[in-house]
PDB file of C-alpha atoms in Angstrom:
ATOM      1  CA  MET A   1     -45.513 -23.523  45.852  1.00  0.00           C
ATOM      2  CA  ARG A   2     -41.830 -22.988  46.664  1.00  0.00           C
ATOM      3  CA  THR A   3     -40.949 -20.029  48.875  1.00  0.00           C
ATOM      4  CA  GLN A   4     -38.241 -18.029  47.162  1.00  0.00           C
ATOM      5  CA  ILE A   5     -34.970 -17.425  48.997  1.00  0.00           C
ATOM      6  CA  VAL A   6     -32.525 -14.542  48.618  1.00  0.00           C
ATOM      7  CA  VAL A   7     -29.149 -14.619  50.342  1.00  0.00           C
ATOM      8  CA  GLY A   8     -26.462 -11.942  50.208  1.00  0.00           C
ATOM      9  CA  ASN A   9     -22.925 -13.307  49.897  1.00  0.00           C
ATOM     10  CA  TRP A  10     -20.645 -10.555  51.192  1.00  0.00           C
ATOM     11  CA  LYS A  11     -17.478 -12.483  50.259  1.00  0.00           C
ATOM     12  CA  MET A  12     -14.219 -11.036  51.665  1.00  0.00           C
ATOM     13  CA  ASN A  13     -15.582  -7.556  52.309  1.00  0.00           C
ATOM     14  CA  ASN A  14     -16.257  -5.343  55.324  1.00  0.00           C
ATOM     15  CA  SER A  15     -14.665  -5.026  58.738  1.00  0.00           C
ATOM     16  CA  ILE A  16     -16.604  -6.225  61.747  1.00  0.00           C
ATOM     17  CA  SER A  17     -18.002  -2.749  62.405  1.00  0.00           C
ATOM     18  CA  GLU A  18     -18.913  -2.295  58.745  1.00  0.00           C
ATOM     19  CA  SER A  19     -20.597  -5.683  58.732  1.00  0.00           C
ATOM     20  CA  ILE A  20     -22.680  -4.794  61.770  1.00  0.00           C
ATOM     21  CA  ALA A  21     -23.697  -1.485  60.180  1.00  0.00           C
ATOM     22  CA  LEU A  22     -24.683  -3.165  56.909  1.00  0.00           C
ATOM     23  CA  ALA A  23     -26.667  -5.878  58.685  1.00  0.00           C
ATOM     24  CA  GLU A  24     -28.481  -3.302  60.806  1.00  0.00           C
ATOM     25  CA  ALA A  25     -29.294  -1.199  57.752  1.00  0.00           C
ATOM     26  CA  VAL A  26     -30.820  -4.186  55.929  1.00  0.00           C
ATOM     27  CA  ALA A  27     -32.737  -5.295  59.007  1.00  0.00           C
ATOM     28  CA  ALA A  28     -34.123  -1.785  59.517  1.00  0.00           C
ATOM     29  CA  GLY A  29     -34.984  -1.480  55.831  1.00  0.00           C
ATOM     30  CA  ILE A  30     -37.141  -4.597  55.797  1.00  0.00           C
ATOM     31  CA  ALA A  31     -38.696  -4.096  59.227  1.00  0.00           C
ATOM     32  CA  ASP A  32     -41.963  -2.766  57.811  1.00  0.00           C
ATOM     33  CA  ILE A  33     -41.928  -4.594  54.486  1.00  0.00           C
ATOM     34  CA  PRO A  34     -43.903  -7.817  54.036  1.00  0.00           C
ATOM     35  CA  LEU A  35     -41.352 -10.196  52.493  1.00  0.00           C
ATOM     36  CA  ASN A  36     -42.417 -12.870  50.034  1.00  0.00           C
ATOM     37  CA  CYS A  37     -39.193 -14.800  50.508  1.00  0.00           C
ATOM     38  CA  GLU A  38     -36.716 -16.150  52.979  1.00  0.00           C
ATOM     39  CA  ALA A  39     -33.828 -13.731  53.415  1.00  0.00           C
ATOM     40  CA  GLY A  40     -30.275 -14.246  54.614  1.00  0.00           C
ATOM     41  CA  ILE A  41     -26.826 -12.684  54.694  1.00  0.00           C
ATOM     42  CA  ALA A  42     -23.386 -14.288  54.660  1.00  0.00           C
ATOM     43  CA  PRO A  43     -20.672 -12.110  56.236  1.00  0.00           C
ATOM     44  CA  ALA A  44     -17.022 -13.061  56.495  1.00  0.00           C
ATOM     45  CA  PHE A  45     -16.139 -15.443  59.357  1.00  0.00           C
ATOM     46  CA  PRO A  46     -14.840 -12.834  61.893  1.00  0.00           C
ATOM     47  CA  ALA A  47     -18.138 -10.928  61.851  1.00  0.00           C
ATOM     48  CA  LEU A  48     -20.568 -13.843  62.187  1.00  0.00           C
ATOM     49  CA  GLY A  49     -21.198 -13.609  65.915  1.00  0.00           C
ATOM     50  CA  GLN A  50     -21.688  -9.841  65.951  1.00  0.00           C
ATOM     51  CA  VAL A  51     -23.916  -9.907  62.876  1.00  0.00           C
ATOM     52  CA  ALA A  52     -25.995 -12.658  64.457  1.00  0.00           C
ATOM     53  CA  SER A  53     -26.717 -10.300  67.365  1.00  0.00           C
ATOM     54  CA  ALA A  54     -27.476  -7.414  65.010  1.00  0.00           C
ATOM     55  CA  ILE A  55     -30.146  -9.352  63.112  1.00  0.00           C
ATOM     56  CA  SER A  56     -31.566 -11.356  66.009  1.00  0.00           C
ATOM     57  CA  ARG A  57     -34.912  -9.529  65.941  1.00  0.00           C
ATOM     58  CA  SER A  58     -35.249  -9.466  62.168  1.00  0.00           C
ATOM     59  CA  PRO A  59     -36.323 -12.156  59.688  1.00  0.00           C
ATOM     60  CA  LEU A  60     -32.785 -12.257  58.302  1.00  0.00           C
ATOM     61  CA  GLN A  61     -31.017 -15.591  58.663  1.00  0.00           C
ATOM     62  CA  LEU A  62     -27.276 -15.988  59.065  1.00  0.00           C
ATOM     63  CA  ALA A  63     -25.172 -17.919  56.567  1.00  0.00           C
ATOM     64  CA  ALA A  64     -21.483 -18.778  56.417  1.00  0.00           C
ATOM     65  CA  GLN A  65     -19.500 -18.736  53.194  1.00  0.00           C
ATOM     66  CA  ASN A  66     -17.758 -22.085  53.682  1.00  0.00           C
ATOM     67  CA  CYS A  67     -16.964 -24.849  56.173  1.00  0.00           C
ATOM     68  CA  HIS A  68     -14.542 -27.751  56.565  1.00  0.00           C
ATOM     69  CA  PHE A  69     -15.467 -31.413  56.134  1.00  0.00           C
ATOM     70  CA  GLU A  70     -14.012 -32.534  59.480  1.00  0.00           C
ATOM     71  CA  ASP A  71     -15.377 -31.812  62.943  1.00  0.00           C
ATOM     72  CA  ASN A  72     -12.064 -30.600  64.423  1.00  0.00           C
ATOM     73  CA  GLY A  73      -8.324 -31.197  64.330  1.00  0.00           C
ATOM     74  CA  ALA A  74      -5.088 -29.910  62.843  1.00  0.00           C
ATOM     75  CA  TYR A  75      -6.595 -27.921  59.978  1.00  0.00           C
ATOM     76  CA  THR A  76      -5.085 -24.489  60.418  1.00  0.00           C
ATOM     77  CA  GLY A  77      -7.286 -21.726  59.068  1.00  0.00           C
ATOM     78  CA  GLU A  78     -10.388 -23.861  58.668  1.00  0.00           C
ATOM     79  CA  VAL A  79     -13.786 -23.527  60.343  1.00  0.00           C
ATOM     80  CA  SER A  80     -16.012 -26.409  61.420  1.00  0.00           C
ATOM     81  CA  THR A  81     -19.778 -26.768  61.275  1.00  0.00           C
ATOM     82  CA  SER A  82     -20.042 -26.701  65.070  1.00  0.00           C
ATOM     83  CA  MET A  83     -18.183 -23.379  65.115  1.00  0.00           C
ATOM     84  CA  LEU A  84     -20.630 -21.969  62.582  1.00  0.00           C
ATOM     85  CA  LYS A  85     -23.626 -23.130  64.596  1.00  0.00           C
ATOM     86  CA  SER A  86     -22.186 -21.671  67.792  1.00  0.00           C
ATOM     87  CA  ALA A  87     -21.790 -18.337  65.981  1.00  0.00           C
ATOM     88  CA  GLY A  88     -25.479 -18.367  65.072  1.00  0.00           C
ATOM     89  CA  CYS A  89     -25.423 -19.721  61.512  1.00  0.00           C
ATOM     90  CA  SER A  90     -28.312 -21.730  60.144  1.00  0.00           C
ATOM     91  CA  TRP A  91     -27.003 -21.786  56.529  1.00  0.00           C
ATOM     92  CA  VAL A  92     -23.689 -22.419  54.796  1.00  0.00           C
ATOM     93  CA  ILE A  93     -22.727 -21.721  51.172  1.00  0.00           C
ATOM     94  CA  LEU A  94     -20.683 -24.544  49.640  1.00  0.00           C
ATOM     95  CA  GLY A  95     -19.005 -25.115  46.285  1.00  0.00           C
ATOM     96  CA  HIS A  96     -18.935 -21.481  45.231  1.00  0.00           C
ATOM     97  CA  SER A  97     -17.033 -21.024  41.978  1.00  0.00           C
ATOM     98  CA  GLU A  98     -14.444 -18.894  43.723  1.00  0.00           C
ATOM     99  CA  ARG A  99     -13.729 -21.783  46.120  1.00  0.00           C
ATOM    100  CA  ARG A 100     -13.448 -24.117  43.147  1.00  0.00           C
ATOM    101  CA  GLN A 101     -11.295 -21.730  41.109  1.00  0.00           C
ATOM    102  CA  TYR A 102      -8.933 -20.275  43.703  1.00  0.00           C
ATOM    103  CA  PHE A 103      -8.766 -23.006  46.317  1.00  0.00           C
ATOM    104  CA  GLY A 104      -8.943 -26.139  44.190  1.00  0.00           C
ATOM    105  CA  GLU A 105     -12.194 -27.524  45.529  1.00  0.00           C
ATOM    106  CA  ASP A 106     -13.477 -30.256  43.225  1.00  0.00           C
ATOM    107  CA  ASN A 107     -16.849 -32.008  43.283  1.00  0.00           C
ATOM    108  CA  GLN A 108     -15.576 -34.638  45.734  1.00  0.00           C
ATOM    109  CA  VAL A 109     -14.387 -32.042  48.272  1.00  0.00           C
ATOM    110  CA  VAL A 110     -17.650 -30.145  47.901  1.00  0.00           C
ATOM    111  CA  ASN A 111     -19.580 -33.382  48.419  1.00  0.00           C
ATOM    112  CA  ARG A 112     -17.749 -34.086  51.684  1.00  0.00           C
ATOM    113  CA  LYS A 113     -18.587 -30.606  52.906  1.00  0.00           C
ATOM    114  CA  VAL A 114     -22.237 -30.907  51.883  1.00  0.00           C
ATOM    115  CA  LYS A 115     -22.623 -34.193  53.772  1.00  0.00           C
ATOM    116  CA  LYS A 116     -20.855 -32.824  56.856  1.00  0.00           C
ATOM    117  CA  ALA A 117     -22.962 -29.654  56.936  1.00  0.00           C
ATOM    118  CA  LEU A 118     -26.271 -31.484  56.492  1.00  0.00           C
ATOM    119  CA  ALA A 119     -25.319 -34.046  59.137  1.00  0.00           C
ATOM    120  CA  ALA A 120     -24.603 -31.158  61.511  1.00  0.00           C
ATOM    121  CA  GLY A 121     -28.079 -29.750  61.002  1.00  0.00           C
ATOM    122  CA  LEU A 122     -27.113 -26.793  58.852  1.00  0.00           C
ATOM    123  CA  LYS A 123     -29.019 -25.820  55.731  1.00  0.00           C
ATOM    124  CA  VAL A 124     -26.879 -25.868  52.602  1.00  0.00           C
ATOM    125  CA  ILE A 125     -26.678 -23.722  49.491  1.00  0.00           C
ATOM    126  CA  LEU A 126     -24.795 -25.822  46.931  1.00  0.00           C
ATOM    127  CA  CYS A 127     -23.343 -23.693  44.138  1.00  0.00           C
ATOM    128  CA  VAL A 128     -22.949 -24.950  40.575  1.00  0.00           C
ATOM    129  CA  GLY A 129     -22.083 -23.207  37.328  1.00  0.00           C
ATOM    130  CA  GLU A 130     -20.094 -23.199  34.113  1.00  0.00           C
ATOM    131  CA  THR A 131     -17.259 -21.030  32.817  1.00  0.00           C
ATOM    132  CA  LEU A 132     -17.532 -18.903  29.673  1.00  0.00           C
ATOM    133  CA  GLU A 133     -15.392 -21.415  27.775  1.00  0.00           C
ATOM    134  CA  GLU A 134     -17.691 -24.260  28.823  1.00  0.00           C
ATOM    135  CA  ARG A 135     -20.786 -22.326  27.756  1.00  0.00           C
ATOM    136  CA  GLU A 136     -19.283 -21.452  24.411  1.00  0.00           C
ATOM    137  CA  SER A 137     -18.330 -25.117  23.946  1.00  0.00           C
ATOM    138  CA  GLY A 138     -21.961 -26.144  24.459  1.00  0.00           C
ATOM    139  CA  VAL A 139     -21.348 -28.244  27.563  1.00  0.00           C
ATOM    140  CA  THR A 140     -23.154 -26.073  30.139  1.00  0.00           C
ATOM    141  CA  GLU A 141     -25.753 -28.662  31.128  1.00  0.00           C
ATOM    142  CA  THR A 142     -23.186 -31.474  31.257  1.00  0.00           C
ATOM    143  CA  ILE A 143     -20.903 -29.485  33.560  1.00  0.00           C
ATOM    144  CA  VAL A 144     -23.647 -28.169  35.798  1.00  0.00           C
ATOM    145  CA  ASN A 145     -25.499 -31.446  36.211  1.00  0.00           C
ATOM    146  CA  THR A 146     -22.260 -33.307  36.896  1.00  0.00           C
ATOM    147  CA  GLN A 147     -21.621 -30.827  39.706  1.00  0.00           C
ATOM    148  CA  VAL A 148     -25.114 -31.522  41.010  1.00  0.00           C
ATOM    149  CA  ARG A 149     -24.789 -35.309  40.808  1.00  0.00           C
ATOM    150  CA  GLU A 150     -21.309 -35.512  42.293  1.00  0.00           C
ATOM    151  CA  GLY A 151     -21.956 -32.800  44.860  1.00  0.00           C
ATOM    152  CA  LEU A 152     -24.961 -34.774  46.149  1.00  0.00           C
ATOM    153  CA  GLN A 153     -23.422 -38.237  45.933  1.00  0.00           C
ATOM    154  CA  GLY A 154     -24.606 -40.218  48.955  1.00  0.00           C
ATOM    155  CA  VAL A 155     -26.994 -37.469  50.122  1.00  0.00           C
ATOM    156  CA  ASP A 156     -30.418 -38.936  50.813  1.00  0.00           C
ATOM    157  CA  ASP A 157     -32.187 -36.136  52.656  1.00  0.00           C
ATOM    158  CA  VAL A 158     -32.366 -32.953  50.587  1.00  0.00           C
ATOM    159  CA  SER A 159     -35.025 -31.214  52.681  1.00  0.00           C
ATOM    160  CA  ARG A 160     -32.461 -28.633  53.856  1.00  0.00           C
ATOM    161  CA  LEU A 161     -30.834 -28.128  50.472  1.00  0.00           C
ATOM    162  CA  VAL A 162     -30.899 -25.215  48.068  1.00  0.00           C
ATOM    163  CA  ILE A 163     -29.084 -25.240  44.722  1.00  0.00           C
ATOM    164  CA  ALA A 164     -27.571 -21.983  43.448  1.00  0.00           C
ATOM    165  CA  TYR A 165     -26.885 -21.806  39.733  1.00  0.00           C
ATOM    166  CA  GLU A 166     -24.169 -19.242  39.144  1.00  0.00           C
ATOM    167  CA  PRO A 167     -22.673 -19.031  35.664  1.00  0.00           C
ATOM    168  CA  VAL A 168     -19.037 -18.200  36.418  1.00  0.00           C
ATOM    169  CA  TRP A 169     -18.871 -15.755  33.536  1.00  0.00           C
ATOM    170  CA  ALA A 170     -21.619 -13.650  35.119  1.00  0.00           C
ATOM    171  CA  ILE A 171     -20.221 -13.384  38.659  1.00  0.00           C
ATOM    172  CA  GLY A 172     -18.983  -9.886  39.396  1.00  0.00           C
ATOM    173  CA  THR A 173     -18.662  -9.072  35.696  1.00  0.00           C
ATOM    174  CA  GLY A 174     -21.833  -7.090  35.207  1.00  0.00           C
ATOM    175  CA  LYS A 175     -22.904  -9.687  32.637  1.00  0.00           C
ATOM    176  CA  THR A 176     -26.096 -11.562  33.409  1.00  0.00           C
ATOM    177  CA  ALA A 177     -27.582 -14.626  31.818  1.00  0.00           C
ATOM    178  CA  SER A 178     -30.830 -13.703  30.137  1.00  0.00           C
ATOM    179  CA  LYS A 179     -33.925 -14.859  31.982  1.00  0.00           C
ATOM    180  CA  GLU A 180     -34.376 -17.478  29.244  1.00  0.00           C
ATOM    181  CA  GLN A 181     -30.783 -18.735  29.560  1.00  0.00           C
ATOM    182  CA  ALA A 182     -31.074 -18.939  33.329  1.00  0.00           C
ATOM    183  CA  GLU A 183     -34.452 -20.660  33.214  1.00  0.00           C
ATOM    184  CA  GLU A 184     -33.173 -23.242  30.755  1.00  0.00           C
ATOM    185  CA  VAL A 185     -30.356 -24.303  33.110  1.00  0.00           C
ATOM    186  CA  HIS A 186     -32.606 -24.196  36.167  1.00  0.00           C
ATOM    187  CA  ALA A 187     -35.089 -26.501  34.431  1.00  0.00           C
ATOM    188  CA  SER A 188     -32.239 -28.854  33.507  1.00  0.00           C
ATOM    189  CA  ILE A 189     -31.058 -28.935  37.123  1.00  0.00           C
ATOM    190  CA  ARG A 190     -34.573 -29.718  38.301  1.00  0.00           C
ATOM    191  CA  ALA A 191     -34.777 -32.557  35.788  1.00  0.00           C
ATOM    192  CA  THR A 192     -31.537 -33.992  37.184  1.00  0.00           C
ATOM    193  CA  LEU A 193     -32.870 -33.644  40.742  1.00  0.00           C
ATOM    194  CA  SER A 194     -35.999 -35.496  39.595  1.00  0.00           C
ATOM    195  CA  GLU A 195     -33.847 -38.363  38.324  1.00  0.00           C
ATOM    196  CA  LEU A 196     -31.992 -38.491  41.637  1.00  0.00           C
ATOM    197  CA  TYR A 197     -34.865 -37.987  44.097  1.00  0.00           C
ATOM    198  CA  GLY A 198     -38.126 -38.284  42.208  1.00  0.00           C
ATOM    199  CA  SER A 199     -40.285 -35.574  40.700  1.00  0.00           C
ATOM    200  CA  GLN A 200     -42.208 -34.707  43.853  1.00  0.00           C
ATOM    201  CA  THR A 201     -39.032 -34.081  45.874  1.00  0.00           C
ATOM    202  CA  ALA A 202     -37.403 -32.236  43.000  1.00  0.00           C
ATOM    203  CA  GLU A 203     -40.373 -29.878  42.712  1.00  0.00           C
ATOM    204  CA  GLY A 204     -39.809 -28.861  46.315  1.00  0.00           C
ATOM    205  CA  ILE A 205     -36.099 -28.060  46.025  1.00  0.00           C
ATOM    206  CA  ARG A 206     -35.376 -24.403  45.529  1.00  0.00           C
ATOM    207  CA  ILE A 207     -32.892 -23.330  42.856  1.00  0.00           C
ATOM    208  CA  GLN A 208     -31.490 -19.809  43.128  1.00  0.00           C
ATOM    209  CA  TYR A 209     -29.867 -17.791  40.372  1.00  0.00           C
ATOM    210  CA  GLY A 210     -26.635 -15.894  41.041  1.00  0.00           C
ATOM    211  CA  GLY A 211     -24.570 -13.791  38.689  1.00  0.00           C
ATOM    212  CA  SER A 212     -24.817  -9.986  38.674  1.00  0.00           C
ATOM    213  CA  VAL A 213     -28.374  -9.914  39.985  1.00  0.00           C
ATOM    214  CA  LYS A 214     -29.397  -6.320  40.647  1.00  0.00           C
ATOM    215  CA  PRO A 215     -32.599  -4.354  41.281  1.00  0.00           C
ATOM    216  CA  SER A 216     -33.082  -3.731  37.562  1.00  0.00           C
ATOM    217  CA  ASN A 217     -33.192  -7.408  36.585  1.00  0.00           C
ATOM    218  CA  ALA A 218     -34.284  -9.235  39.744  1.00  0.00           C
ATOM    219  CA  SER A 219     -38.010  -9.151  39.025  1.00  0.00           C
ATOM    220  CA  GLU A 220     -37.771 -10.675  35.560  1.00  0.00           C
ATOM    221  CA  LEU A 221     -35.371 -13.369  36.738  1.00  0.00           C
ATOM    222  CA  PHE A 222     -37.437 -14.281  39.805  1.00  0.00           C
ATOM    223  CA  ALA A 223     -40.610 -14.471  37.701  1.00  0.00           C
ATOM    224  CA  MET A 224     -39.316 -17.486  35.783  1.00  0.00           C
ATOM    225  CA  PRO A 225     -40.956 -20.805  36.784  1.00  0.00           C
ATOM    226  CA  ASN A 226     -37.811 -22.570  38.000  1.00  0.00           C
ATOM    227  CA  ILE A 227     -35.908 -19.625  39.498  1.00  0.00           C
ATOM    228  CA  ASP A 228     -36.545 -19.512  43.234  1.00  0.00           C
ATOM    229  CA  GLY A 229     -34.694 -16.385  44.291  1.00  0.00           C
ATOM    230  CA  GLY A 230     -31.065 -15.388  44.165  1.00  0.00           C
ATOM    231  CA  LEU A 231     -27.605 -15.665  45.682  1.00  0.00           C
ATOM    232  CA  ILE A 232     -26.516 -12.048  45.542  1.00  0.00           C
ATOM    233  CA  GLY A 233     -22.919 -10.823  45.470  1.00  0.00           C
ATOM    234  CA  GLY A 234     -22.008  -7.175  44.909  1.00  0.00           C
ATOM    235  CA  ALA A 235     -25.532  -5.814  45.196  1.00  0.00           C
ATOM    236  CA  SER A 236     -25.859  -7.269  48.695  1.00  0.00           C
ATOM    237  CA  LEU A 237     -23.172  -4.847  49.915  1.00  0.00           C
ATOM    238  CA  LYS A 238     -25.531  -1.920  49.279  1.00  0.00           C
ATOM    239  CA  PRO A 239     -28.519  -1.982  51.651  1.00  0.00           C
ATOM    240  CA  GLU A 240     -30.868  -0.186  49.272  1.00  0.00           C
ATOM    241  CA  ASP A 241     -30.021  -2.537  46.397  1.00  0.00           C
ATOM    242  CA  PHE A 242     -30.340  -5.683  48.479  1.00  0.00           C
ATOM    243  CA  ILE A 243     -33.667  -4.565  49.925  1.00  0.00           C
ATOM    244  CA  ALA A 244     -34.930  -3.793  46.408  1.00  0.00           C
ATOM    245  CA  ILE A 245     -33.958  -7.318  45.309  1.00  0.00           C
ATOM    246  CA  LEU A 246     -35.721  -8.825  48.326  1.00  0.00           C
ATOM    247  CA  THR A 247     -38.901  -7.011  47.401  1.00  0.00           C
ATOM    248  CA  ALA A 248     -38.668  -8.350  43.839  1.00  0.00           C
ATOM    249  CA  CYS A 249     -39.601 -11.844  45.027  1.00  0.00           C
ATOM    250  CA  LYS A 250     -42.905 -13.091  43.714  1.00  0.00           C
TER     251      LYS A 250
END
């Protein structure tokens, strides 16, 4: 049985003080709730250290939203895996569609980051997903599984890997893939993982859904056989909504 995992991706939101307040509110809200999932939050880089302190006595884990594929050097504006670990991170989100769309990250760049993060001992959430045009063209599974294959090229140990399926057309739009649509892609991803790593390993890899998950639809999404929790955007910025999504885990 796979333990579901829910992580809040705060993106480029909140000052340091606002991030601390949000983290403390979530931690307090789940203090007396038995969680059926792993739970994490991913603040912006400047707030990582302070948020780590704020959640140190809670079950919340700290994630970063990105990292660089080199250990150090003349890479102005970038952040290394060692910096993330020193700030208290145990997770890093890689290959998010916004990184691909706005910052030109292709599958090869994402692959380098995945390998660097895993080698550094971090746990990785690898994001994959199709655009609306790709879905309407009927190439969703081709696009998504190519992102999986190329993102994991040369990766042998996937014990610290989570895949997040996020249809680009459903991120921040209020649109959500139906539970059947999401399950279909999740099952396809698991089949690809089975080809790459064998069925037993593939059955143990968790695949999250992301794309306008909210309290009203979390339970039905998380109840699907191949959906193992969620990568939550906008709803994770509201403590009551994020806590409600956490409690929707099966």
